[in-house]
mmCIF file of C-alpha atoms in Angstrom:
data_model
loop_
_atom_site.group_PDB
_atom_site.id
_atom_site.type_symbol
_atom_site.label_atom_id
_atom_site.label_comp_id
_atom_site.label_asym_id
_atom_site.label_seq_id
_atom_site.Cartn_x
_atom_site.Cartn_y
_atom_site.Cartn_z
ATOM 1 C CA UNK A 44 129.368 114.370 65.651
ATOM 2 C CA UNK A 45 129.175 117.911 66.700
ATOM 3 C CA UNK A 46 125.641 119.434 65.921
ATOM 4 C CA UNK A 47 123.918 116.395 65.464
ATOM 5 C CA UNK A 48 121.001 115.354 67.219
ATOM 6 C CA UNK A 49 120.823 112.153 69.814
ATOM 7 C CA UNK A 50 117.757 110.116 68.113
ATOM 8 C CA UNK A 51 117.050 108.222 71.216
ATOM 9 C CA UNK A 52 115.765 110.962 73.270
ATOM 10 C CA UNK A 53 113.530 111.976 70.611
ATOM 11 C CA UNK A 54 112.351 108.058 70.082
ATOM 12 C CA UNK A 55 111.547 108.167 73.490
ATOM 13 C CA UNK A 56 109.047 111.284 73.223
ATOM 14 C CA UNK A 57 107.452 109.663 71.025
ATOM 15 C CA UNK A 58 106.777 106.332 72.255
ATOM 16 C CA UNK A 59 105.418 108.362 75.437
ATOM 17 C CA UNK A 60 103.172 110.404 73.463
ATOM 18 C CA UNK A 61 101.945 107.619 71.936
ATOM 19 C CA UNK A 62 101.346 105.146 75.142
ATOM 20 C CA UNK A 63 99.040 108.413 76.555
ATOM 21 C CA UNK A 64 97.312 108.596 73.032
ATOM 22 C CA UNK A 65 96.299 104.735 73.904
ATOM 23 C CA UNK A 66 95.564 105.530 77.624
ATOM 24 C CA UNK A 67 93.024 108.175 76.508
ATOM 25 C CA UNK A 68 89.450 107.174 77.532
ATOM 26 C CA UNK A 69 87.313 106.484 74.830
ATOM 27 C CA UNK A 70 90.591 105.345 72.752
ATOM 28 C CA UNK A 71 88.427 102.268 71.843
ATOM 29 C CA UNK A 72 85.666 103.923 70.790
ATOM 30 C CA UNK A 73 84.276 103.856 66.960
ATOM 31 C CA UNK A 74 83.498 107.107 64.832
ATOM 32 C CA UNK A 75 80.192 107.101 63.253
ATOM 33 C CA UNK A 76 78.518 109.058 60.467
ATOM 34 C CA UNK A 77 74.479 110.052 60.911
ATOM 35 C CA UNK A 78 71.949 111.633 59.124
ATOM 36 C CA UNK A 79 69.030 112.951 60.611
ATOM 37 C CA UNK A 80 65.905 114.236 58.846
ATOM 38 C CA UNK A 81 64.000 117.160 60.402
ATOM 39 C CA UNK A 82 61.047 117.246 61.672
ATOM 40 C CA UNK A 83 62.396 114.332 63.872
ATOM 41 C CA UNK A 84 59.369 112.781 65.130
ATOM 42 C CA UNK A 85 60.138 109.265 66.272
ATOM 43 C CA UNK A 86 63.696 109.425 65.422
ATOM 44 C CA UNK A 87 67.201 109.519 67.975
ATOM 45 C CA UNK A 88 67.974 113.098 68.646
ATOM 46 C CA UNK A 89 70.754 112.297 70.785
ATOM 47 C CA UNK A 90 74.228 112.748 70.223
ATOM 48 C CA UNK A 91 76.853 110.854 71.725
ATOM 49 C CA UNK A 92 79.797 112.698 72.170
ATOM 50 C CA UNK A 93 83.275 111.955 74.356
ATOM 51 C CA UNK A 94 86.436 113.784 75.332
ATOM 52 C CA UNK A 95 88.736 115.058 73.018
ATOM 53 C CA UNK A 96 86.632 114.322 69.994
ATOM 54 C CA UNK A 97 85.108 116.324 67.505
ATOM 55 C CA UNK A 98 81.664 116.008 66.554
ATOM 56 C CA UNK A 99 80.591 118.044 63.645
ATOM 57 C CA UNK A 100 76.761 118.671 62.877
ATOM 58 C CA UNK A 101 76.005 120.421 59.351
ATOM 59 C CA UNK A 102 72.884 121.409 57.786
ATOM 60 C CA UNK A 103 71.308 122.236 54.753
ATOM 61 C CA UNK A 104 69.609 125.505 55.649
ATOM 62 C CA UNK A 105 71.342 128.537 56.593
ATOM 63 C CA UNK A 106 71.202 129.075 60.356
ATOM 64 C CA UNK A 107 70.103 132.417 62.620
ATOM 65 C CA UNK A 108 72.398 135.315 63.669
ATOM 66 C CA UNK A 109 73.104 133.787 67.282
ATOM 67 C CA UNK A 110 70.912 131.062 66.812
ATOM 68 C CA UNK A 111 73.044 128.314 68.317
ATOM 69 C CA UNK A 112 72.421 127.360 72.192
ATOM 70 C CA UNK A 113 74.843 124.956 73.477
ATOM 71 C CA UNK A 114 74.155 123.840 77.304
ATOM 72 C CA UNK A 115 77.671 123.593 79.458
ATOM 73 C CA UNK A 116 79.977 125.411 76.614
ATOM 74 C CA UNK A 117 82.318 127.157 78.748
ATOM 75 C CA UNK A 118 82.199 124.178 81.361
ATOM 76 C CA UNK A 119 82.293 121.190 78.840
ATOM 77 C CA UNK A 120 84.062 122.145 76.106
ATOM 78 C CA UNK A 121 87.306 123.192 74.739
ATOM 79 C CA UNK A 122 86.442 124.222 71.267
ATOM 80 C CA UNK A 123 82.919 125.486 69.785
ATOM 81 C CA UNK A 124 82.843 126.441 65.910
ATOM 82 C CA UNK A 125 80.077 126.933 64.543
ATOM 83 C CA UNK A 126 78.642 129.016 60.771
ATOM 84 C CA UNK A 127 75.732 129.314 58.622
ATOM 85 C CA UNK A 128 75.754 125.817 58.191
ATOM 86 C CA UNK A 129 77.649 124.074 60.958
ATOM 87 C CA UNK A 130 78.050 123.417 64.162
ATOM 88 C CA UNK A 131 81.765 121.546 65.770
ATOM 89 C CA UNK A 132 82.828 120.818 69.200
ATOM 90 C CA UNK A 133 85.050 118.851 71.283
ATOM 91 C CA UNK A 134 84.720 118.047 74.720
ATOM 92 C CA UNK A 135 87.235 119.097 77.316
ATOM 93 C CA UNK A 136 85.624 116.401 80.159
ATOM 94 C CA UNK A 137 83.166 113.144 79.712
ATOM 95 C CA UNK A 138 79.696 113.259 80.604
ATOM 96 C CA UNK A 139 78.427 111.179 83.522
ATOM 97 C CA UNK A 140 76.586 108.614 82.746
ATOM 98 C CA UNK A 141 72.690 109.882 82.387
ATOM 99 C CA UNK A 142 74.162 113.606 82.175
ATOM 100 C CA UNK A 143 72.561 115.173 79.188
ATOM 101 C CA UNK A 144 73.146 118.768 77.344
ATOM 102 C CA UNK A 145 70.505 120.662 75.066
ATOM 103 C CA UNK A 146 72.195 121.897 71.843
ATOM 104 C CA UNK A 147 69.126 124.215 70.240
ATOM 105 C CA UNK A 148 69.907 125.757 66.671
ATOM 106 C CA UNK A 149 67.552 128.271 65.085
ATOM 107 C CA UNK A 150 67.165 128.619 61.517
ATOM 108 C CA UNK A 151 67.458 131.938 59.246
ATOM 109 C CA UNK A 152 64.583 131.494 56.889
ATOM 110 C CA UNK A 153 61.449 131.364 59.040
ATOM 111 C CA UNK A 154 59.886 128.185 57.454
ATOM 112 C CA UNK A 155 58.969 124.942 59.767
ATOM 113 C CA UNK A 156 60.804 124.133 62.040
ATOM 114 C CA UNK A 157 62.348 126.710 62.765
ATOM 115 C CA UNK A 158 64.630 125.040 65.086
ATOM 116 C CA UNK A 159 65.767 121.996 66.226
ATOM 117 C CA UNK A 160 66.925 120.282 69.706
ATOM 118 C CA UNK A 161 69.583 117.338 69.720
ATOM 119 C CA UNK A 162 70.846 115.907 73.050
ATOM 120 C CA UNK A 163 74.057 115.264 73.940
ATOM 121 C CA UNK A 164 75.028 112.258 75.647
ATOM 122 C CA UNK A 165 77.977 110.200 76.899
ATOM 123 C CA UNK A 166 78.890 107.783 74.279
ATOM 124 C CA UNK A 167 79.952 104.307 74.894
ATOM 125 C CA UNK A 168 80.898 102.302 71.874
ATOM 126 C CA UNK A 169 80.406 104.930 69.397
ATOM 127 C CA UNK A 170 81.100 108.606 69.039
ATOM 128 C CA UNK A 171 79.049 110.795 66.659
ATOM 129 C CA UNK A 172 81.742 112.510 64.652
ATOM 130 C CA UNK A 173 79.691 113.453 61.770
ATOM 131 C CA UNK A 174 75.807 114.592 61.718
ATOM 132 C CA UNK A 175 74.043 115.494 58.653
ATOM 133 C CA UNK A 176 70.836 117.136 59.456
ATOM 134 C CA UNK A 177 68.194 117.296 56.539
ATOM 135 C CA UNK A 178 65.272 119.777 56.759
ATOM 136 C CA UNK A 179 62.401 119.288 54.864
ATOM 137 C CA UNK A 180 60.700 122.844 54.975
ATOM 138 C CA UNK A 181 56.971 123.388 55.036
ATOM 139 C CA UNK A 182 55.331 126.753 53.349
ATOM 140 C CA UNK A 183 53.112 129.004 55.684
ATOM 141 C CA UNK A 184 50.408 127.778 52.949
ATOM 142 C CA UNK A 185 51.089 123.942 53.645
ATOM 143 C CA UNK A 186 50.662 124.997 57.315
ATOM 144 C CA UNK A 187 47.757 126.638 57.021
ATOM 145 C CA UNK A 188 46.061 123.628 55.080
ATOM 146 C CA UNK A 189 47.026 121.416 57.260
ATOM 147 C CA UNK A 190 45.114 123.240 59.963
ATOM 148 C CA UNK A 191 41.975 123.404 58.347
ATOM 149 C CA UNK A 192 41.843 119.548 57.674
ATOM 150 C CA UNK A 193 43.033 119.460 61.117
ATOM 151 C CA UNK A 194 40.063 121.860 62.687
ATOM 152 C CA UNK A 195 37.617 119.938 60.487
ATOM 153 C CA UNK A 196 38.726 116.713 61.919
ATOM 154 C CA UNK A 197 38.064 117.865 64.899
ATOM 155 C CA UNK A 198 34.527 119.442 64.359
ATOM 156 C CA UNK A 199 33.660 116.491 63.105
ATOM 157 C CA UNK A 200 35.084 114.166 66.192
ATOM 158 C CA UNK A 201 33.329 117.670 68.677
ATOM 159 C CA UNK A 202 29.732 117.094 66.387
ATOM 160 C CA UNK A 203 29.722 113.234 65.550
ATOM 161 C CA UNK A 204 27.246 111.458 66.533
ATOM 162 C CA UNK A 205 27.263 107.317 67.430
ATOM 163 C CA UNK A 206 29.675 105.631 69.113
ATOM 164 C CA UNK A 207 31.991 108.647 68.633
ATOM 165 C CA UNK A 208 29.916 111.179 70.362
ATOM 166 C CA UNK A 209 28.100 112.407 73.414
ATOM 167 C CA UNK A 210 25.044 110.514 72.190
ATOM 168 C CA UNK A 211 27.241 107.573 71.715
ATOM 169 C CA UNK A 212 28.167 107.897 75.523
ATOM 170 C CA UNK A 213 25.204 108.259 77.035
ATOM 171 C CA UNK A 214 24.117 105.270 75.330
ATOM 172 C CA UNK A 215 26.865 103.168 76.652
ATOM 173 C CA UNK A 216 26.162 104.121 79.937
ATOM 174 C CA UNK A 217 29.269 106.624 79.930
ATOM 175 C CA UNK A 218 28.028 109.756 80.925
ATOM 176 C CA UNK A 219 25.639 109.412 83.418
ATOM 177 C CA UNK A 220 23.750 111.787 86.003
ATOM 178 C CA UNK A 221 26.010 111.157 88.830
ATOM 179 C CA UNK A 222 28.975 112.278 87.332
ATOM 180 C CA UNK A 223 31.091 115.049 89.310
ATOM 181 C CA UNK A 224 33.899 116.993 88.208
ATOM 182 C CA UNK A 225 36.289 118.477 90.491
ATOM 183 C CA UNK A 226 39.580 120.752 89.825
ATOM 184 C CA UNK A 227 42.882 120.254 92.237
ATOM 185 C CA UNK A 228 46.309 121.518 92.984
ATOM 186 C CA UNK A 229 48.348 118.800 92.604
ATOM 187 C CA UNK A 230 51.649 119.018 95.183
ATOM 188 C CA UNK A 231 55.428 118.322 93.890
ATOM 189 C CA UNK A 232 57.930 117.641 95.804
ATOM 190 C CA UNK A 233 60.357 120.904 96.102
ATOM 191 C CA UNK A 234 63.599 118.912 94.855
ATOM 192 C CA UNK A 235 61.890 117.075 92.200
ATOM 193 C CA UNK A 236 64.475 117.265 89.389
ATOM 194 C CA UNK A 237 62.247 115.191 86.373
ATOM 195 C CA UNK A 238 61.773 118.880 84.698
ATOM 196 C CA UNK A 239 58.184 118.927 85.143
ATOM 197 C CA UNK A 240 55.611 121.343 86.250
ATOM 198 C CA UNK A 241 52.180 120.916 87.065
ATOM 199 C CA UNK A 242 49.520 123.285 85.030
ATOM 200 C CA UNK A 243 46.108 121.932 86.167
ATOM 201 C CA UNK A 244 44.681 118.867 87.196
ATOM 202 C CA UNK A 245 40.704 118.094 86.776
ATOM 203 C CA UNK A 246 39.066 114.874 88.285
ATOM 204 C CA UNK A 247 35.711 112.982 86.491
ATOM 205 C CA UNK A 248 33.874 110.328 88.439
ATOM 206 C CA UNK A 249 31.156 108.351 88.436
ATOM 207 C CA UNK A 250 30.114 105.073 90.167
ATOM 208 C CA UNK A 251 31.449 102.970 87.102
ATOM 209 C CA UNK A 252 34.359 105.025 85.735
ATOM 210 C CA UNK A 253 36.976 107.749 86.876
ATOM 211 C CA UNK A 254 39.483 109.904 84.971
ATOM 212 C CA UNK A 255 42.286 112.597 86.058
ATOM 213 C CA UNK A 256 43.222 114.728 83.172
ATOM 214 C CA UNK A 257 47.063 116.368 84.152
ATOM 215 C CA UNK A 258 48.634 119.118 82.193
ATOM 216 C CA UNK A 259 51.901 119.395 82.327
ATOM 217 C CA UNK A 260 54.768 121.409 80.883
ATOM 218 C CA UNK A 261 58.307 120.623 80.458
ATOM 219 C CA UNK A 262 60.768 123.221 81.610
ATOM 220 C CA UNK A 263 63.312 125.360 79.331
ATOM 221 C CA UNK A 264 66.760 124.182 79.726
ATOM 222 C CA UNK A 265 66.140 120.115 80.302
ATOM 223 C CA UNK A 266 65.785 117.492 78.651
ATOM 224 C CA UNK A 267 62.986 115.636 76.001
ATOM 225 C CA UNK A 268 60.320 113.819 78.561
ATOM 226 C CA UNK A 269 58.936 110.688 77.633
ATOM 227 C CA UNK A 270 55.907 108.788 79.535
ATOM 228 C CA UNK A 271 57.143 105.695 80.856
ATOM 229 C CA UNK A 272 55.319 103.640 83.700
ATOM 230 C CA UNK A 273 52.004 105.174 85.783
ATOM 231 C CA UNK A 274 51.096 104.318 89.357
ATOM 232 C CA UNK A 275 48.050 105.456 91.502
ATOM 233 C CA UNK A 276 47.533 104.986 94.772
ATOM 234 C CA UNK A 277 45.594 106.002 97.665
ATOM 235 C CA UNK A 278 47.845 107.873 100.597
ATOM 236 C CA UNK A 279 47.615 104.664 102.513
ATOM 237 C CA UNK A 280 49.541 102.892 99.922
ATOM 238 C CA UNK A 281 46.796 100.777 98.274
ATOM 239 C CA UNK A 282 46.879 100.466 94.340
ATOM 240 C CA UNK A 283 44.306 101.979 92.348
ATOM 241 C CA UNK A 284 43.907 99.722 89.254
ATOM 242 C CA UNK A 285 45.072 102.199 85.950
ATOM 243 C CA UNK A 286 42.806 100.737 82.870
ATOM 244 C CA UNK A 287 44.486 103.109 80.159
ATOM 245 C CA UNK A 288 47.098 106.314 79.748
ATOM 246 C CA UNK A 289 46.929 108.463 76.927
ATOM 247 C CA UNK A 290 48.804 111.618 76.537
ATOM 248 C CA UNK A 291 48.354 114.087 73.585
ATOM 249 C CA UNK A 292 51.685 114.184 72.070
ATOM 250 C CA UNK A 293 54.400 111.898 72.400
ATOM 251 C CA UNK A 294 57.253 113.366 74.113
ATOM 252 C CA UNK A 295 57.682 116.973 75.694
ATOM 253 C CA UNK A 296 60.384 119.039 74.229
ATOM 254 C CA UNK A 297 61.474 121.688 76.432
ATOM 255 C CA UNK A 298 59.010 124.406 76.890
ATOM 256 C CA UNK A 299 56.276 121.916 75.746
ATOM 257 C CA UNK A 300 53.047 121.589 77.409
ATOM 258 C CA UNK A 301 50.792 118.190 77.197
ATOM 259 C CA UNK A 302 47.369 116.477 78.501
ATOM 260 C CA UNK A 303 48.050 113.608 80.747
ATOM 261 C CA UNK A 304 44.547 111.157 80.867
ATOM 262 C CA UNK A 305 44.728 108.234 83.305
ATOM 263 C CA UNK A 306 41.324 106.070 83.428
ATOM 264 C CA UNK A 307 40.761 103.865 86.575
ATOM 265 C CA UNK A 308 39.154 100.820 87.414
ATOM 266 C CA UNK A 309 35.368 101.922 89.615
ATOM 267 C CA UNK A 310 35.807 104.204 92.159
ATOM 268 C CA UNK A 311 36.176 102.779 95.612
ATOM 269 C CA UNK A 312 37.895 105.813 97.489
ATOM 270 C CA UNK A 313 36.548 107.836 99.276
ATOM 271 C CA UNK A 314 34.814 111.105 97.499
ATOM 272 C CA UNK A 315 37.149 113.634 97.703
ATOM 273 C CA UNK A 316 39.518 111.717 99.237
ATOM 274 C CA UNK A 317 43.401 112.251 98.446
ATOM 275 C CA UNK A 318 45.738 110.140 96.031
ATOM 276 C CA UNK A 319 48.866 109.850 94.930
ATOM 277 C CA UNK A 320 50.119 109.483 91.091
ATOM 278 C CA UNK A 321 53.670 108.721 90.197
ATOM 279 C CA UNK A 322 54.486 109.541 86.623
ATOM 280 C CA UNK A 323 58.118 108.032 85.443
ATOM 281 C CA UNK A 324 60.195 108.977 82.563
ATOM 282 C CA UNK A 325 60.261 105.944 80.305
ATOM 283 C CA UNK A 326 64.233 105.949 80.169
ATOM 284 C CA UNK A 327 63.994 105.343 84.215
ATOM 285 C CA UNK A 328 65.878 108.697 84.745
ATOM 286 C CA UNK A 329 63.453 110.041 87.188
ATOM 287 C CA UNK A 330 59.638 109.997 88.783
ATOM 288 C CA UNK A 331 57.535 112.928 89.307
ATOM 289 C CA UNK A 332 55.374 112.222 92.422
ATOM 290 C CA UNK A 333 52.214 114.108 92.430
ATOM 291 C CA UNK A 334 49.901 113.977 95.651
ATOM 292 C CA UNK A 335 46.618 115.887 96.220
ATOM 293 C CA UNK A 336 45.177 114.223 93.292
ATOM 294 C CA UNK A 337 41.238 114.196 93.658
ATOM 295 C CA UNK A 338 38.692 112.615 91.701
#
């Protein structure tokens, strides 16, 4: 009939367009809805995002003039929207596996926190297409009295007496005469990539105990660091027995700086002889090898 359309040519688009709708990676995948609550101490900042998917993240406070960082946007994506209260993007590629991007949002109001870090990651059976972030605000004045119970605390840990004080420790044989303390520049390798760097370092001995105190600080731009396994060694390769780690805050956000304290088994180096401490991520990303260690 003359003027009328031939439907099978048009059938046939379609059926194409839909086989390379199927064929798309991460077809399979499920969409999931979140909520996060901010501060997020202890919970998953990641998000897992994949190609051609939008994953939206909106809040409940107003966010900053320009406050929106998003690692890799002109590389990674092909859409970033973002408004007082939201933030949308697809990716244009997939991660890699263990590839991560920062996405750092700063709020309007000046009240704590002021901003917040999520992680993007590849996903694998789930996409995050919808995060709700909740922010539970805390006054200047709920700041401030939470630092002086804070500074009292720790007058009263600084002045204690007993088992919780100097007394306490030279009673338990702890601190003793022949202690020594020495400071040292410990040595990273060039193309270490775990994000680290290296502040200080400060060796305690005795004949009975020993104990390297590290600071370290995570660099802008990577990723949240997490203390995993601890090794010490001598430069010859023999283990040095580690009888506790503690550091002072759980994980290292970027720009973060923490204590590292490692306590060993009795001294039976050499004084002032050189070791070797390997500090791993606890996701098994990456190690941070430290040598010149002295104590």
């Amino acid at each position: 009939m003359p003027g009328s359309l031939n439907p099978l040519p048009l059938l046939l688009l379609l059926l194409a367009g839909a086989a390379a709708a199927q064929s798309q990676p991460g077809g399979e995948r499920k969409l999931r809805q979140r909520t996060l609550s901010l501060p997020a101490a202890g919970e998953d900042v990641t998000v897992r995002v994949a190609r051609g998917t939008l994953t939206t993240l909106t809040f409940d406070s107003n966010l900053g003039m320009k406050g929106v960082q998003l690692g890799g946007r002109e590389s990674h994506f092909e859409r970033v929207d973002e408004n007082e209260r939201l933030v949308a993007f697809k990716p244009k590629v997939d991660l890699v596996p263990g590839e991560r991007l920062l996405l750092t949002v700063r709020f309007a109001d000046g009240a704590a926190p002021s901003e917040a870090t999520f992680e993007l990651i590849a996903a694998e059976d789930e996409v995050d297409a919808s995060v709700e972030v909740i922010r539970r605000t805390r006054s200047v004045e709920a700041l401030q009295v939470e630092l002086r119970e804070l500074r009292a605390k720790y007058a009263a840990l600084r002045d204690g007496s007993g088992d919780g004080g100097p007394e306490g420790m030279v009673l338990s044989g702890w601190l003793t005469q022949d202690i020594r303390v020495r400071r040292f520049d410990a040595r990273v390798p060039p193309d270490n990539s775990s994000g680290l760097k290296v502040e200080d370092g400060v060796g305690y001995r005795t004949g009975k105990w020993a104990l390297v105190a590290v600071r370290l600080r995570s660099q802008p731009g990577t990723r949240r660091w997490t203390l995993g396994e601890v090794k010490l060694s001598s430069v010859r390769g023999a283990p040095v027995k580690v009888l506790s780690v503690r550091m002072d805050r759980p994980q290292l956000a970027p720009g973060e700086e923490g204590l590292l304290l490692v306590r060993t088994e009795a001294p039976w180096w050499e004084l002032g002889e050189e070791l070797r401490l390997e500090l791993k991520d606890k996701e098994g990303s990456g190690s941070l090898p430290l040598s010149g260690v002295v104590f």
